[in-house]
XYZ file of N, CA and C in Angstrom:
810
model
N -36.852 -16.118 26.743
C -35.291 -16.144 26.734
C -34.735 -15.618 25.423
N -35.366 -15.968 24.276
C -35.012 -15.689 23.022
C -34.904 -14.069 22.793
N -35.890 -13.544 23.139
C -36.095 -12.024 23.140
C -34.959 -11.399 23.891
N -34.477 -11.981 24.993
C -33.267 -11.357 25.816
C -32.204 -11.504 25.051
N -31.956 -12.529 24.568
C -30.621 -12.687 23.698
C -30.712 -11.878 22.471
N -31.774 -11.750 21.752
C -31.961 -10.790 20.577
C -31.817 -9.447 20.989
N -32.230 -9.030 22.275
C -32.097 -7.538 22.581
C -30.561 -7.336 22.965
N -29.819 -8.292 23.461
C -28.446 -8.158 23.646
C -27.474 -8.157 22.304
N -27.976 -8.823 21.424
C -27.309 -8.835 20.111
C -27.583 -7.537 19.397
N -28.860 -7.018 19.275
C -29.150 -5.790 18.628
C -28.451 -4.691 19.264
N -28.517 -4.569 20.587
C -27.848 -3.520 21.446
C -26.258 -3.417 21.207
N -25.590 -4.587 21.300
C -24.112 -4.718 21.089
C -23.800 -4.162 19.621
N -24.600 -4.672 18.769
C -24.455 -4.300 17.332
C -24.476 -2.709 17.085
N -25.644 -2.313 17.455
C -26.036 -0.947 17.224
C -24.921 0.137 17.853
N -24.701 -0.226 19.109
C -23.784 0.556 20.006
C -22.520 0.537 19.405
N -21.937 -0.540 19.083
C -20.566 -0.501 18.575
C -20.224 0.153 17.202
N -21.318 -0.207 16.451
C -21.147 0.652 15.014
C -21.366 1.957 15.216
N -22.272 2.462 16.175
C -22.347 3.896 16.312
C -21.148 4.580 16.870
N -20.399 3.778 17.872
C -19.203 4.335 18.361
C -18.133 4.387 17.339
N -18.063 3.392 16.459
C -17.053 3.291 15.314
C -17.380 4.630 14.453
N -18.619 4.729 14.015
C -18.804 6.043 13.214
C -18.447 7.280 14.005
N -18.756 7.380 15.127
C -18.545 8.593 15.822
C -17.000 8.692 15.930
N -16.015 7.728 16.136
C -14.757 7.864 16.295
C -14.115 8.234 14.931
N -14.688 7.640 13.793
C -14.060 7.796 12.492
C -14.474 9.559 12.087
N -15.879 9.954 12.394
C -16.011 11.296 12.156
C -15.227 12.334 13.124
N -14.860 11.894 14.215
C -14.061 12.774 15.307
C -12.649 12.866 14.617
N -12.214 11.708 14.096
C -10.721 11.681 13.788
C -10.744 12.681 12.525
N -11.750 12.507 11.683
C -11.554 13.265 10.386
C -11.785 14.871 10.586
N -12.486 15.136 11.532
C -12.730 16.551 12.098
C -11.394 17.115 12.932
N -10.851 16.415 13.723
C -9.712 16.750 14.520
C -8.506 16.667 13.924
N -8.164 15.858 12.943
C -6.908 15.733 12.166
C -6.709 16.618 11.075
N -5.605 17.528 11.151
C -5.669 18.404 10.059
C -5.111 17.724 8.795
N -5.263 18.531 7.679
C -4.782 17.712 6.390
C -3.426 17.889 6.301
N -2.741 16.809 5.741
C -1.309 16.671 5.711
C -0.915 17.592 4.430
N 0.139 18.493 4.719
C 0.562 19.228 3.531
C 1.221 18.368 2.494
N 1.251 18.931 1.238
C 1.757 18.328 0.190
C 3.076 17.761 0.290
N 4.071 18.709 0.932
C 5.528 18.461 0.834
C 6.014 17.886 2.199
N 6.228 16.654 2.216
C 6.534 15.989 3.504
C 7.814 16.487 4.212
N 8.736 16.716 3.264
C 10.117 17.196 3.665
C 9.942 18.530 4.487
N 8.886 19.511 4.031
C 8.688 20.712 4.718
C 7.739 20.524 5.898
N 6.883 19.496 5.796
C 5.832 19.421 6.759
C 6.371 18.951 8.100
N 7.469 18.140 8.214
C 7.935 17.703 9.328
C 9.302 18.454 9.656
N 9.403 19.271 10.510
C 10.587 20.115 10.621
C 11.947 19.283 11.063
N 13.119 19.535 10.582
C 14.189 18.714 11.001
C 14.560 18.881 12.282
N 14.828 17.504 12.919
C 15.163 17.261 14.239
C 16.597 17.014 14.480
N 17.210 17.461 15.438
C 18.632 17.186 15.674
C 18.829 15.753 16.030
N 17.672 15.038 16.501
C 17.723 13.561 17.059
C 18.547 12.576 16.086
N 18.019 12.649 14.684
C 18.698 11.589 13.866
C 18.549 12.202 12.466
N 19.333 11.610 11.641
C 19.396 11.858 10.317
C 18.029 11.551 9.606
N 17.633 12.169 8.548
C 16.534 11.984 7.861
C 16.613 10.699 7.044
N 15.586 9.905 6.782
C 15.731 8.757 5.985
C 14.986 9.032 4.891
N 14.706 8.124 3.878
C 14.146 8.139 2.489
C 12.744 8.815 2.638
N 12.089 8.247 3.638
C 10.680 8.725 3.590
C 10.516 10.260 4.041
N 11.603 10.777 4.648
C 11.405 12.210 5.132
C 11.102 12.255 6.669
N 11.075 11.143 7.234
C 10.796 11.176 8.600
C 12.163 11.055 9.373
N 12.257 11.465 10.468
C 13.445 11.137 11.402
C 13.105 9.778 12.227
N 14.136 9.269 12.672
C 14.043 7.920 13.436
C 13.231 8.078 14.582
N 13.125 9.215 15.314
C 12.203 9.469 16.473
C 10.908 9.456 15.996
N 10.578 10.179 14.697
C 9.314 10.310 14.260
C 8.686 8.999 13.748
N 9.594 8.280 13.156
C 9.111 7.012 12.775
C 8.571 6.152 13.867
N 9.437 6.072 15.095
C 9.069 5.396 16.330
C 7.657 5.937 16.776
N 7.492 7.270 16.988
C 6.184 7.765 17.571
C 5.044 7.385 16.648
N 5.129 7.376 15.438
C 3.957 7.058 14.624
C 3.797 5.617 14.600
N 4.831 4.843 14.842
C 4.644 3.123 14.701
C 4.033 2.765 15.992
N 4.472 3.433 17.301
C 4.268 2.995 18.663
C 3.977 3.906 19.726
N 4.096 5.207 19.235
C 3.949 6.212 20.321
C 5.131 6.547 21.154
N 4.894 7.364 22.348
C 6.059 7.800 22.936
C 6.826 6.687 23.657
N 6.205 5.586 23.938
C 6.896 4.318 24.699
C 7.788 3.829 23.534
N 7.388 3.716 22.401
C 8.288 3.113 21.290
C 9.447 4.061 21.013
N 9.153 5.489 21.128
C 10.293 6.432 20.909
C 11.241 6.293 22.162
N 10.772 6.014 23.334
C 11.792 5.840 24.476
C 12.614 4.612 24.278
N 12.005 3.534 23.917
C 12.897 2.270 23.521
C 13.970 2.751 22.521
N 13.367 3.465 21.324
C 14.519 3.756 20.473
C 15.658 4.452 20.855
N 15.311 5.619 21.695
C 16.460 6.444 22.260
C 17.538 5.650 23.068
N 16.836 4.717 23.973
C 17.682 4.000 24.923
C 18.455 3.061 24.131
N 18.036 2.405 22.985
C 18.755 1.476 22.392
C 19.852 2.230 21.401
N 19.471 3.340 20.882
C 20.337 4.241 20.240
C 21.518 4.827 20.946
N 21.160 5.214 22.148
C 22.296 5.605 23.064
C 23.240 4.412 23.580
N 22.642 3.217 23.690
C 23.502 2.113 24.040
C 24.356 1.724 23.030
N 23.890 1.771 21.669
C 24.739 1.595 20.541
C 25.941 2.547 20.335
N 25.611 3.621 20.857
C 26.513 4.818 20.883
C 27.619 4.699 22.158
N 27.321 3.647 22.902
C 27.974 3.478 24.056
C 28.006 4.700 25.164
N 26.683 5.388 25.094
C 26.556 6.408 26.067
C 25.692 5.858 27.287
N 25.072 4.640 26.888
C 24.235 3.803 28.093
C 24.699 2.406 28.119
N 24.439 1.821 29.073
C 24.621 0.364 29.167
C 23.333 -0.101 29.677
N 22.656 -1.108 28.782
C 21.462 -1.436 29.100
C 21.551 -3.033 29.401
N 21.280 -3.437 30.854
C 21.620 -4.677 31.266
C 20.302 -5.669 31.025
N 20.650 -6.866 30.762
C 19.498 -7.742 30.652
C 18.589 -7.915 31.786
N 18.899 -7.401 32.968
C 18.104 -7.290 34.010
C 17.033 -6.270 34.169
N 17.160 -5.202 33.080
C 16.202 -4.288 33.149
C 16.840 -2.812 33.801
N 18.170 -2.790 33.910
C 18.806 -1.501 34.336
C 19.213 -0.667 33.205
N 19.178 0.606 33.405
C 19.951 1.451 32.378
C 21.022 2.231 33.161
N 22.293 2.160 32.733
C 23.358 2.912 33.544
C 24.116 3.826 32.403
N 24.365 5.050 32.996
C 24.926 5.995 32.309
C 26.453 5.627 31.954
N 26.924 5.739 30.956
C 28.486 5.698 30.652
C 28.951 6.956 30.110
N 28.275 7.545 29.178
C 28.831 9.009 28.745
C 27.503 9.884 29.091
N 27.760 10.673 30.043
C 26.596 11.673 30.407
C 26.466 12.892 29.484
N 26.664 12.717 28.177
C 26.519 13.790 27.256
C 25.443 13.342 26.154
N 24.361 14.128 26.119
C 23.497 13.868 25.061
C 23.601 14.709 23.774
N 23.370 14.177 22.690
C 23.442 15.045 21.452
C 22.386 15.627 20.869
N 21.268 15.413 21.501
C 20.006 16.128 21.050
C 19.039 16.157 22.354
N 17.905 16.749 22.127
C 17.121 17.190 23.187
C 16.475 15.834 23.837
N 16.253 14.807 22.888
C 15.774 13.620 23.498
C 16.706 12.634 24.133
N 17.805 12.626 23.835
C 18.915 11.911 24.374
C 19.140 12.668 25.793
N 19.254 13.942 25.786
C 19.370 14.690 27.087
C 18.211 14.448 28.022
N 16.918 14.238 27.505
C 15.741 13.930 28.346
C 15.921 12.551 28.938
N 16.573 11.598 28.232
C 16.863 10.266 28.686
C 17.827 10.253 29.877
N 18.863 11.127 29.593
C 19.916 11.197 30.662
C 19.295 11.899 32.078
N 18.355 12.879 31.857
C 17.661 13.471 33.179
C 16.826 12.352 33.695
N 16.051 11.616 32.846
C 15.174 10.600 33.406
C 15.822 9.605 34.261
N 17.101 9.244 33.773
C 17.903 8.355 34.641
C 18.315 8.859 35.869
N 18.712 10.194 35.998
C 18.907 10.865 37.233
C 20.362 10.976 37.688
N 20.438 11.700 38.597
C 21.894 11.867 38.908
C 22.638 10.750 39.575
N 22.058 9.658 39.846
C 22.798 8.506 40.349
C 23.456 7.612 39.289
N 22.932 7.994 37.913
C 23.437 7.329 36.710
C 22.965 5.949 36.542
N 21.909 5.526 37.290
C 21.436 4.176 37.067
C 20.041 4.178 37.601
N 19.129 3.629 36.809
C 17.720 3.504 37.033
C 17.133 2.309 36.200
N 15.840 1.808 36.832
C 15.242 0.675 36.078
C 14.765 1.407 34.818
N 14.764 0.450 33.841
C 14.280 0.952 32.479
C 12.701 1.307 32.378
N 11.894 0.672 33.124
C 10.443 1.119 33.079
C 10.330 2.417 33.614
N 11.044 2.864 34.765
C 10.929 4.118 35.359
C 11.495 5.265 34.283
N 12.655 4.836 33.655
C 13.213 5.731 32.550
C 12.122 5.907 31.384
N 11.500 4.884 31.027
C 10.574 5.010 29.853
C 9.346 5.917 30.325
N 8.846 5.738 31.584
C 7.805 6.504 31.984
C 8.004 7.875 31.985
N 9.269 8.215 32.716
C 9.756 9.660 32.709
C 9.963 10.221 31.314
N 10.459 9.398 30.390
C 10.663 10.063 29.004
C 9.324 10.334 28.330
N 8.229 9.384 28.463
C 7.189 9.759 27.649
C 6.302 11.004 28.043
N 6.511 11.513 28.999
C 5.939 12.747 29.499
C 7.041 13.920 29.504
N 8.058 13.691 28.948
C 9.117 14.813 28.925
C 8.786 15.764 27.632
N 9.164 16.921 27.934
C 8.923 17.997 26.927
C 9.546 17.689 25.597
N 10.670 17.097 25.556
C 11.420 16.784 24.162
C 10.558 15.750 23.388
N 9.845 14.828 24.129
C 8.919 13.823 23.431
C 7.853 14.464 22.943
N 7.195 15.199 23.749
C 5.915 16.059 23.465
C 6.228 16.881 22.229
N 7.296 17.585 22.134
C 7.617 18.285 20.850
C 7.572 17.477 19.637
N 8.154 16.247 19.648
C 7.970 15.483 18.463
C 6.548 15.255 18.138
N 5.894 14.811 19.075
C 4.420 14.537 18.767
C 3.655 15.948 18.213
N 3.880 17.114 18.855
C 3.325 18.271 18.406
C 3.697 18.479 16.908
N 4.892 18.336 16.621
C 5.469 18.463 15.287
C 4.433 17.742 14.084
N 4.420 16.227 14.752
C 3.703 15.470 13.851
C 2.177 15.628 13.738
N 1.700 16.051 14.850
C 0.194 16.377 14.883
C 0.122 17.609 13.971
N 0.849 18.697 14.155
C 0.729 19.989 13.353
C 0.878 19.707 11.889
N 1.868 18.584 11.460
C 1.828 18.245 10.128
C 0.679 17.288 9.485
N -0.084 16.997 10.426
C -1.308 16.016 10.060
C -0.816 14.624 9.755
N 0.329 14.123 10.421
C 0.995 12.787 10.398
C 0.528 12.143 11.567
N 0.301 12.709 12.820
C -0.122 12.004 13.945
C -1.479 12.311 14.477
N -2.172 11.421 15.105
C -3.486 11.513 15.619
C -3.378 12.412 16.780
N -4.258 13.331 16.805
C -4.346 14.397 18.089
C -4.737 13.382 19.414
N -4.392 13.925 20.603
C -4.655 13.075 21.800
C -6.265 12.866 21.856
N -6.949 13.874 21.540
C -8.496 13.684 21.762
C -9.049 12.656 20.843
N -8.373 12.099 19.897
C -8.756 10.880 18.918
C -8.349 9.648 19.439
N -7.023 9.626 19.786
C -6.534 8.406 20.417
C -7.254 7.786 21.592
N -7.303 6.276 21.647
C -7.180 5.506 20.583
C -8.664 5.148 20.017
N -9.297 6.036 19.557
C -10.768 5.744 19.153
C -11.119 4.810 18.266
N -10.472 5.102 16.939
C -10.790 4.208 15.801
C -10.411 2.684 16.133
N -9.163 2.408 16.649
C -8.798 0.903 16.873
C -9.730 0.332 18.002
N -9.974 1.111 19.057
C -10.824 0.557 20.042
C -12.143 0.422 19.624
N -12.572 1.360 18.743
C -14.140 0.925 18.363
C -14.048 -0.209 17.336
N -13.117 -0.313 16.585
C -13.144 -1.658 15.758
C -13.062 -2.829 16.624
N -12.402 -2.837 17.369
C -12.282 -4.038 18.333
C -13.802 -4.176 19.016
N -14.352 -3.143 19.390
C -15.839 -3.350 19.838
C -16.674 -3.988 18.822
N -16.472 -3.431 17.506
C -17.484 -4.005 16.474
C -17.227 -5.550 16.405
N -15.904 -5.854 16.202
C -15.546 -7.277 16.129
C -16.250 -8.087 17.409
N -16.022 -7.678 18.573
C -16.609 -8.097 19.738
C -18.170 -8.280 19.652
N -18.737 -7.198 19.030
C -20.200 -7.172 18.963
C -20.633 -8.367 17.909
N -19.863 -8.463 16.805
C -20.189 -9.619 15.991
C -20.056 -11.078 16.693
N -19.076 -11.240 17.589
C -19.023 -12.433 18.224
C -20.214 -12.612 19.170
N -20.641 -11.550 19.785
C -21.670 -11.524 20.694
C -23.019 -11.938 19.950
N -23.294 -11.380 18.732
C -24.356 -11.805 17.901
C -24.377 -13.158 17.783
N -23.246 -13.745 17.265
C -23.122 -15.166 17.046
C -23.506 -16.052 18.230
N -22.883 -15.744 19.504
C -23.113 -16.386 20.566
C -24.360 -16.424 20.947
N -25.056 -15.210 20.774
C -26.476 -15.036 21.191
C -27.514 -15.888 20.424
N -27.067 -15.930 19.030
C -27.916 -16.775 18.141
C -27.781 -18.224 18.544
N -26.522 -18.707 18.803
C -26.265 -20.134 19.255
C -26.975 -20.405 20.656
N -27.126 -19.455 21.445
C -27.721 -19.698 22.811
C -29.260 -19.684 22.628
N -29.714 -18.940 21.574
C -31.138 -18.905 21.149
C -31.565 -20.348 20.737
N -30.741 -20.967 19.921
C -31.101 -22.220 19.183
C -30.928 -23.262 20.270
N -29.996 -23.199 21.179
C -29.749 -24.211 22.284
C -30.733 -24.145 23.121
N -31.375 -23.041 23.524
C -32.410 -22.897 24.549
C -33.863 -23.179 23.881
N -33.893 -23.380 22.677
C -35.228 -23.486 22.112
C -35.766 -24.901 22.450
N -37.005 -24.891 22.592
C -37.766 -26.254 23.068
C -37.610 -27.248 21.984
N -37.434 -28.489 22.432
C -37.365 -29.512 21.417
C -38.492 -29.298 20.371
N -38.354 -29.480 18.985
C -39.311 -29.551 18.043
C -39.809 -28.207 17.641
N -39.453 -27.170 18.353
C -39.913 -25.786 18.081
C -39.129 -25.198 16.956
N -39.817 -24.346 16.011
C -39.430 -23.841 14.880
C -38.741 -22.443 15.380
N -37.449 -22.579 15.314
C -36.657 -21.496 15.819
C -36.123 -20.773 14.626
N -36.729 -21.073 13.412
C -35.936 -20.436 12.148
C -36.197 -18.981 12.192
N -37.750 -18.552 12.427
C -38.063 -16.977 12.342
C -37.134 -16.105 13.357
N -37.006 -16.757 14.462
C -36.259 -16.043 15.458
C -34.881 -15.904 15.084
N -34.312 -16.856 14.638
C -32.751 -17.022 14.398
C -32.425 -15.814 13.088
N -33.712 -15.762 12.323
C -33.470 -14.880 11.139
C -33.330 -13.313 11.637
N -33.912 -13.145 12.716
C -33.624 -11.848 13.238
C -32.125 -11.422 13.663
N -31.432 -12.625 13.949
C -30.009 -12.291 14.233
C -29.187 -11.971 13.079
N -29.761 -12.179 11.973
C -28.827 -12.041 10.704
C -28.779 -10.474 10.498
N -29.857 -9.779 10.862
C -29.562 -8.251 10.599
C -28.342 -7.665 11.403
N -28.330 -7.778 12.809
C -27.231 -7.194 13.591
C -25.834 -7.857 12.986
N -25.965 -9.206 12.722
C -24.676 -9.718 12.090
C -24.356 -9.056 10.788
N -25.188 -8.838 9.905
C -24.826 -8.151 8.873
C -24.200 -6.770 8.976
N -24.961 -6.159 10.147
C -24.597 -4.791 10.421
C -23.175 -4.742 10.829
N -22.944 -5.522 11.826
C -21.432 -5.535 12.460
C -20.461 -6.077 11.439
N -20.670 -7.018 10.755
C -19.755 -7.444 9.692
C -19.599 -6.466 8.504
N -20.564 -5.862 7.932
C -20.530 -4.909 7.089
C -19.738 -3.600 7.658
N -20.009 -3.174 8.845
C -19.280 -1.915 9.306
C -17.816 -2.293 9.505
N -17.606 -3.510 9.982
C -16.191 -3.965 10.066
C -15.350 -4.044 8.831
N -16.180 -4.492 7.828
C -15.588 -4.661 6.346
C -15.220 -3.278 5.895
N -16.238 -2.326 6.085
C -16.172 -0.857 5.527
C -14.854 -0.207 6.200
N -14.748 -0.533 7.648
C -13.666 0.107 8.436
C -12.345 -0.435 7.972
N -12.266 -1.778 7.649
C -10.930 -2.169 7.215
C -10.626 -1.630 5.615
N -11.568 -1.386 4.964
C -11.436 -0.783 3.458
C -11.004 0.640 3.651
N -11.667 1.344 4.663
C -11.535 2.946 4.541
C -10.658 3.323 5.592
N -10.466 2.620 6.712
C -9.569 3.170 7.880
C -8.415 2.485 8.249
N -8.167 1.111 7.652
C -7.180 0.264 7.982
C -5.870 0.780 7.381
N -4.698 0.889 7.992
C -4.338 0.181 9.310
C -5.114 0.990 10.681
N -5.448 0.386 11.707
C -6.131 0.967 12.732
C -5.091 1.448 13.645
N -4.180 2.481 13.427
C -3.087 2.884 14.250
C -3.757 3.855 15.252
N -3.183 3.615 16.498
C -3.392 4.578 17.585
C -2.690 5.789 17.547
N -1.697 6.074 16.517
C -0.730 7.034 16.708
C -0.787 7.876 15.235
N -0.805 7.061 14.172
C -0.490 7.714 12.964
C -1.730 7.963 12.196
N -1.920 9.089 11.616
C -2.920 9.303 10.623
C -2.786 8.335 9.541
N -3.738 8.440 8.411
C -3.586 7.817 7.168
C -2.223 8.442 6.368
N -2.125 9.629 6.409
C -0.967 10.459 5.672
C 0.294 9.852 6.521
N 0.320 9.830 7.782
C 1.516 9.335 8.541
C 1.949 7.902 8.230
N 0.737 7.107 8.156
C 1.080 5.774 7.711
C 1.734 5.564 6.429
N 1.419 6.442 5.402
C 1.978 6.461 4.064
C 3.495 6.880 4.144
N 3.882 7.676 5.207
C 5.244 8.153 5.261
C 6.099 7.156 5.872
N 5.478 6.124 6.437
C 6.455 5.112 7.196
C 7.130 4.175 6.186
N 8.209 3.741 6.237
C 8.918 2.815 5.384
C 8.277 1.566 5.231
N 8.058 1.039 4.009
C 7.324 -0.205 3.755
C 5.850 -0.078 3.363
N 5.286 1.378 3.619
C 3.971 1.524 3.076
C 3.795 1.752 1.655
N 2.601 1.766 1.199
C 2.340 1.827 -0.105
C 2.713 3.199 -0.548
N 3.635 3.522 -1.479
C 3.996 4.811 -1.794
C 5.247 5.383 -1.208
N 5.607 4.601 -0.097
C 6.845 5.083 0.577
C 7.927 4.924 -0.321
N 8.965 5.691 -0.246
C 10.291 5.715 -0.880
C 11.374 4.683 -0.358
N 10.927 4.142 0.874
C 11.985 3.237 1.441
C 11.321 2.082 2.069
N 11.910 1.060 2.317
C 11.373 -0.156 2.913
C 12.079 -0.542 4.300
N 11.584 -1.004 5.358
C 12.324 -1.575 6.479
C 13.279 -2.548 6.291
N 13.204 -3.437 5.086
C 14.194 -4.354 4.924
C 15.113 -4.162 3.902
N 15.175 -2.784 3.489
C 15.974 -2.338 2.324
C 17.404 -2.257 2.769
N 18.457 -2.061 1.771
C 19.900 -1.818 2.335
C 19.960 -0.757 3.403
N 19.194 0.262 3.160
C 19.304 1.410 4.106
C 18.834 1.132 5.500
N 17.949 -0.024 5.634
C 17.241 -0.204 6.938
C 17.265 -1.699 6.900
N 18.537 -2.281 7.276
C 18.487 -4.108 7.204
C 17.823 -4.460 8.667
N 17.382 -5.539 8.547
C 16.675 -6.196 9.695
C 17.384 -5.972 10.971
N 16.687 -5.747 12.040
C 17.511 -5.491 13.362
C 18.013 -4.020 13.509
N 17.981 -3.224 12.549
C 18.365 -1.880 12.680
C 17.515 -1.070 13.526
N 17.868 0.164 13.890
C 17.259 1.006 14.644
C 15.768 1.413 13.934
N 15.832 1.316 12.667
C 14.525 1.559 11.926
C 13.540 0.532 12.179
N 14.022 -0.814 12.073
C 13.241 -1.872 12.329
C 12.628 -2.016 13.686
N 13.522 -1.496 14.615
C 12.985 -1.341 16.138
C 11.989 -0.334 16.037
N 12.137 0.837 15.368
C 11.233 1.997 15.404
C 9.781 1.479 14.819
N 9.910 0.635 13.826
C 8.662 0.215 13.195
C 7.990 -0.903 13.881
N 8.704 -1.832 14.362
C 8.112 -3.032 14.771
C 8.276 -3.404 16.395
N 9.098 -2.632 16.969
C 9.235 -2.819 18.519
C 10.371 -3.681 18.995
N 10.554 -3.910 20.224
C 11.681 -4.505 20.712
C 11.769 -5.945 20.285
N 10.730 -6.828 19.861
C 10.744 -8.080 19.428
C 11.835 -8.083 18.236
N 11.905 -6.930 17.419
C 12.571 -7.006 16.159
C 13.938 -6.919 16.340
N 14.627 -6.533 17.667
C 16.008 -6.504 17.863
C 16.613 -7.948 17.607
N 17.766 -7.927 17.079
C 18.632 -9.051 16.859
C 19.684 -9.412 18.001
N 19.921 -8.336 18.690
C 21.023 -8.265 19.828
C 20.207 -8.901 21.079
N 20.472 -10.052 21.505
C 19.672 -10.621 22.528
C 19.873 -9.935 23.846
N 21.023 -9.166 24.118
C 21.017 -8.391 25.273
C 20.164 -7.303 25.535
N 20.090 -6.575 24.281
C 19.184 -5.384 24.222
C 17.781 -5.864 24.275
N 17.432 -6.906 23.514
C 16.127 -7.471 23.596
C 15.661 -7.741 24.996
N 16.724 -8.454 25.703
C 16.256 -8.762 27.003
C 16.228 -7.661 27.967
N 17.052 -6.692 27.686
C 16.956 -5.512 28.593
C 15.589 -4.929 28.479
N 14.878 -4.766 27.339
C 13.739 -4.136 27.242
C 12.504 -4.938 27.596
N 12.536 -6.306 27.289
C 11.521 -7.196 27.675
C 11.541 -7.699 28.964
N 12.642 -7.618 29.590
C 12.748 -7.961 31.156
C 12.137 -6.909 32.011
N 12.154 -5.734 31.310
C 11.556 -4.550 32.200
C 10.051 -4.349 31.857
N 9.399 -5.092 31.195
C 7.928 -4.978 30.886
C 7.790 -4.258 29.595
N 8.819 -4.286 28.542
C 8.353 -3.568 27.185
C 7.523 -4.482 26.535
């Protein structure tokens, strides 16, 4: 029985570490290098004014949480402009059917001619819209967003390595528990130290080299976000007070201070 547990532990450790290495290499090969001048790297978007970091509001949202986060941002932005009414029951209603940029017009199109639609349906329609894809394409071309072929490889592989470390520990405990009374299980348990060191060492290296494990932003993209090391602005600075659209873009709907807007997004599965 101890050999079976040892085989499970070794298999989980080797496979998870190999997958993480493969994901890291794939990300390095498929992600273009970020240009030196970020202001030129990310073309101007009519969606929102540029912030201190050189990113638009939509670009911040995409790098922080992908197209779903971007969809939440544009809905809240239009609600604050009184173009939409977001009810706490999870419905979006058009108040002013005029969009000021391509993403706002896409949101109005997603709501449809009836002028009212459930927020989850609006969000799903938005994430596949051409206007949102153009934001993603700009960021990928600039080397700030991970290509679709890479997502969500690194973060998923890191979770596998963490899980493999837990499997190794549980296998060692099961081996000790199943050992016959009075039997010397020390040599067998020592064999579990190698896969444990392998998984924990790989995890530590990934945290040092690859952290944060974003599903959307490259390392260069993470550095462009407010609050990151070397960034020229912070989410809690006067230019971006807590509860602002920038905070929503960076942290998600839970960061909203308006209870109605927060309930509108969360009640719809946000």
